[in-house]
PDB file of C-alpha atoms in Angstrom:
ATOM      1  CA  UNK W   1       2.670 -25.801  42.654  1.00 95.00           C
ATOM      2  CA  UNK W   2       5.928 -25.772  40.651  1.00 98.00           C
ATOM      3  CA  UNK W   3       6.264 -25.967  36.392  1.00 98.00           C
ATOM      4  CA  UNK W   4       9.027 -28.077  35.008  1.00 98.00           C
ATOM      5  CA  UNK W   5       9.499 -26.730  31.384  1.00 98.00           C
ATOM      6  CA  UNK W   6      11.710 -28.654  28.827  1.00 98.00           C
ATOM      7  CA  UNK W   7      12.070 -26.925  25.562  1.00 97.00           C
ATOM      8  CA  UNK W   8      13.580 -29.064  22.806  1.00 97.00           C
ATOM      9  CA  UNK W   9      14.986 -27.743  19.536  1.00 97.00           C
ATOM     10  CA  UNK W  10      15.205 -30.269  17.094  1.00 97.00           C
ATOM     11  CA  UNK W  11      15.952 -30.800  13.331  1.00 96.00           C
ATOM     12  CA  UNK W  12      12.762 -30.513  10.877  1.00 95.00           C
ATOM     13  CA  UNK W  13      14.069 -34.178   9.867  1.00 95.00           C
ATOM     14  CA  UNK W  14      13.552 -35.120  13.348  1.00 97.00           C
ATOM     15  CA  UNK W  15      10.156 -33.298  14.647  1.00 96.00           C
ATOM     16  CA  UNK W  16       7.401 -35.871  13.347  1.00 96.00           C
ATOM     17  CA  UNK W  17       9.482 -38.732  14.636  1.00 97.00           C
ATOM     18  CA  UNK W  18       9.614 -37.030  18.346  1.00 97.00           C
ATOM     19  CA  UNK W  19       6.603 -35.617  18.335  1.00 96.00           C
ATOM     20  CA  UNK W  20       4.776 -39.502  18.044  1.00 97.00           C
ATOM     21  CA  UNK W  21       7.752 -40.564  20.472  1.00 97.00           C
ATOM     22  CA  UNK W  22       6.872 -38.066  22.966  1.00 97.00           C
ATOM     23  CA  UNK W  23       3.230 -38.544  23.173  1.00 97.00           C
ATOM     24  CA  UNK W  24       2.964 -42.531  22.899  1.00 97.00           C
ATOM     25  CA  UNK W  25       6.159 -43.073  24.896  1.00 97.00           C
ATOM     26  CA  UNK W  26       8.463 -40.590  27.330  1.00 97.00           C
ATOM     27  CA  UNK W  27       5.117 -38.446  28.209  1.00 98.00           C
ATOM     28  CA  UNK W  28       3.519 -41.748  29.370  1.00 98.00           C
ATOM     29  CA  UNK W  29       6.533 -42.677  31.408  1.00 97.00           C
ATOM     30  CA  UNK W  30       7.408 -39.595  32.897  1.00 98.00           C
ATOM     31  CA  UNK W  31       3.869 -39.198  34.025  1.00 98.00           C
ATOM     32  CA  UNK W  32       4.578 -42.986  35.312  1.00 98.00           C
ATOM     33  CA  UNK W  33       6.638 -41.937  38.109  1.00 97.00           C
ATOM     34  CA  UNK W  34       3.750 -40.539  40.233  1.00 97.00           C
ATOM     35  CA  UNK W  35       5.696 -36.963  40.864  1.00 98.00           C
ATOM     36  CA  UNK W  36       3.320 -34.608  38.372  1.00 98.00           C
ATOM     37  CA  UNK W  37      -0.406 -34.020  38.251  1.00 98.00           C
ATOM     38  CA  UNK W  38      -0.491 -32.723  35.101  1.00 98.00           C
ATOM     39  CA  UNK W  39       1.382 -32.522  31.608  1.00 98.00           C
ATOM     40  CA  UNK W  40       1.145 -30.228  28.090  1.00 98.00           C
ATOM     41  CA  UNK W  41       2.973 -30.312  25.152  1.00 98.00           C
ATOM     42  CA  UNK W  42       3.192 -27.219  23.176  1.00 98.00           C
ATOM     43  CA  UNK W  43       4.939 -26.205  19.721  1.00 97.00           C
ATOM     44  CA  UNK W  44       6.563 -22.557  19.425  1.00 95.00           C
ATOM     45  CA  UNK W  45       5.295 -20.787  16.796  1.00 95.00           C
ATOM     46  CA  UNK W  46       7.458 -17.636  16.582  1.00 90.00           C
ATOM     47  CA  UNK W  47      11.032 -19.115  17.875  1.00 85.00           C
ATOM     48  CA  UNK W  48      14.014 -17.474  16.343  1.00 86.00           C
ATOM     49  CA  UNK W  49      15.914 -20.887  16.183  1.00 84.00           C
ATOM     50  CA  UNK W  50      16.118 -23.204  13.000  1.00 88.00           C
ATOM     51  CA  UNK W  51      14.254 -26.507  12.797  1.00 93.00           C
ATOM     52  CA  UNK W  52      10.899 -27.373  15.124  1.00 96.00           C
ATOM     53  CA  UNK W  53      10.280 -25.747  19.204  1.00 97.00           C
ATOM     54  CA  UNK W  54       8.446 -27.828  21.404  1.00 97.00           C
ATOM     55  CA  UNK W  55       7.895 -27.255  25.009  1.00 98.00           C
ATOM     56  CA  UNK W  56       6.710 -29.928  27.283  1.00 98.00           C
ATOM     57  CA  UNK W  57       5.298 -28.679  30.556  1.00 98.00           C
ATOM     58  CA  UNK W  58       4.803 -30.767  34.031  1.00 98.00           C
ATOM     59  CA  UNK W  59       3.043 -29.628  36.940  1.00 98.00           C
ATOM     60  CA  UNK W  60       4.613 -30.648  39.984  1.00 98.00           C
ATOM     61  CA  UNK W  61       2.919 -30.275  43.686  1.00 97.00           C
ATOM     62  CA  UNK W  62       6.125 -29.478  45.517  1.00 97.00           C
ATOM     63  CA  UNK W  63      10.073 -28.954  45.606  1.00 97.00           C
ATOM     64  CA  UNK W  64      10.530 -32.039  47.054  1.00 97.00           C
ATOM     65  CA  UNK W  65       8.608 -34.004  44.192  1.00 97.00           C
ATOM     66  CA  UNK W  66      10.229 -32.691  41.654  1.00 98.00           C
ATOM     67  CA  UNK W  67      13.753 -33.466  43.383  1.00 98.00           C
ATOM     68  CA  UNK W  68      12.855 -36.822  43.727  1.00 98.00           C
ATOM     69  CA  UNK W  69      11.915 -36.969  40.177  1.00 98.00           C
ATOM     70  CA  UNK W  70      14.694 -35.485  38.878  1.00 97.00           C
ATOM     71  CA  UNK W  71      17.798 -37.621  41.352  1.00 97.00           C
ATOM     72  CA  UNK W  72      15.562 -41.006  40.176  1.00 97.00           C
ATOM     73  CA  UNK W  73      14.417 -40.441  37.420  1.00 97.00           C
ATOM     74  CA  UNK W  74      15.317 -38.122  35.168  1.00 96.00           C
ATOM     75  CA  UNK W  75      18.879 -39.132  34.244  1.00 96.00           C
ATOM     76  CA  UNK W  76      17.663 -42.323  32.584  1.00 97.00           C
ATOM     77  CA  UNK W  77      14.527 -40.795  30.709  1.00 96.00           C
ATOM     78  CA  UNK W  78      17.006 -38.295  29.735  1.00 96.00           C
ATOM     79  CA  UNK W  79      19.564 -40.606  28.195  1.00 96.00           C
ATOM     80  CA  UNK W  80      16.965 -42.112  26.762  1.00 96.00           C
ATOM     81  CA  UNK W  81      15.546 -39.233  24.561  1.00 96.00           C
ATOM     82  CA  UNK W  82      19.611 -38.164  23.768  1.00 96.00           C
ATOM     83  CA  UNK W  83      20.347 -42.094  22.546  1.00 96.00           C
ATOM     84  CA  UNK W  84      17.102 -41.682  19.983  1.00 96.00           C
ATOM     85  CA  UNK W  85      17.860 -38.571  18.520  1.00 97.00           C
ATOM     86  CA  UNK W  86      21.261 -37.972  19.014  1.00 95.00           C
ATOM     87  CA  UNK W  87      22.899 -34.876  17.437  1.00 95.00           C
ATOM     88  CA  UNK W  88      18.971 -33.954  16.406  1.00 96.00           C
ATOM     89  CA  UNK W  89      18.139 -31.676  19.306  1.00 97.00           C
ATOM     90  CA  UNK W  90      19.409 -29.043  21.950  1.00 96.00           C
ATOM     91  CA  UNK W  91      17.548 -29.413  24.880  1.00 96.00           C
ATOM     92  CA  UNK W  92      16.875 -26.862  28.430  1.00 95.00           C
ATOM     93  CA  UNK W  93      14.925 -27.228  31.338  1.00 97.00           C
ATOM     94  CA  UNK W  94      13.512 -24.704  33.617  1.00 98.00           C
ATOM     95  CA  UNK W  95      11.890 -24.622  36.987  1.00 98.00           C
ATOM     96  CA  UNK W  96       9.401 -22.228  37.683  1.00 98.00           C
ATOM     97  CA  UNK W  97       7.164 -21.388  40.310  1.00 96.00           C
ATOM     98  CA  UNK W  98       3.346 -20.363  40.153  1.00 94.00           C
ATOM     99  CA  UNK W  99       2.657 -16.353  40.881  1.00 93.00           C
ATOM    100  CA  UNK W 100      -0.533 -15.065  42.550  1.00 80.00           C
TER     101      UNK W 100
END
């Protein structure tokens, strides 16, 4: 089992508005494509950054899952969250693996 993390820092202006966006819309779809068996969303409570930190966690069974997901589907779920709140967020995503 693999963990794809996406943190998003966004503008205090901006956090409500994502927040709903994320859980009634990309969440749903992203969960759509059949590659993860699980989701979270979390807010950081002690970042250093200005404005909001959220981090949206996916479980993922396998490499090749997540490579599928992210060659066909990521770029336009992606593009997607950067047309809606353009110049309100900085973005990273991390892949990390489960340790016994």
């Amino acid at each position: 089992m693999l963990l794809y993390n996406v943190t998003v820092i966004l503008e205090d202006s901006a956090a409500d508005e994502w927040m709903q966006w994320m859980q009634e819309t990309h969440i749903p779809e992203v969960m759509a494509t059949g590659k993860f068996v699980s989701n979270r969303l979390l807010k950081v409570l002690d970042s250093p950054n200005e404005g909001q930190t959220f981090c949206a966690q996916y479980v993922v069974e396998d490499l090749e899952s997540y490579e599928a997901y992210r060659t066909m589907h990521s770029p336009a779920l992606q593009a997607a969250m950067q047309a809606r709140f353009e110049n309100r967020f900085v973005a990273f995503r991390t892949l990390m693996q489960y340790v016994d």
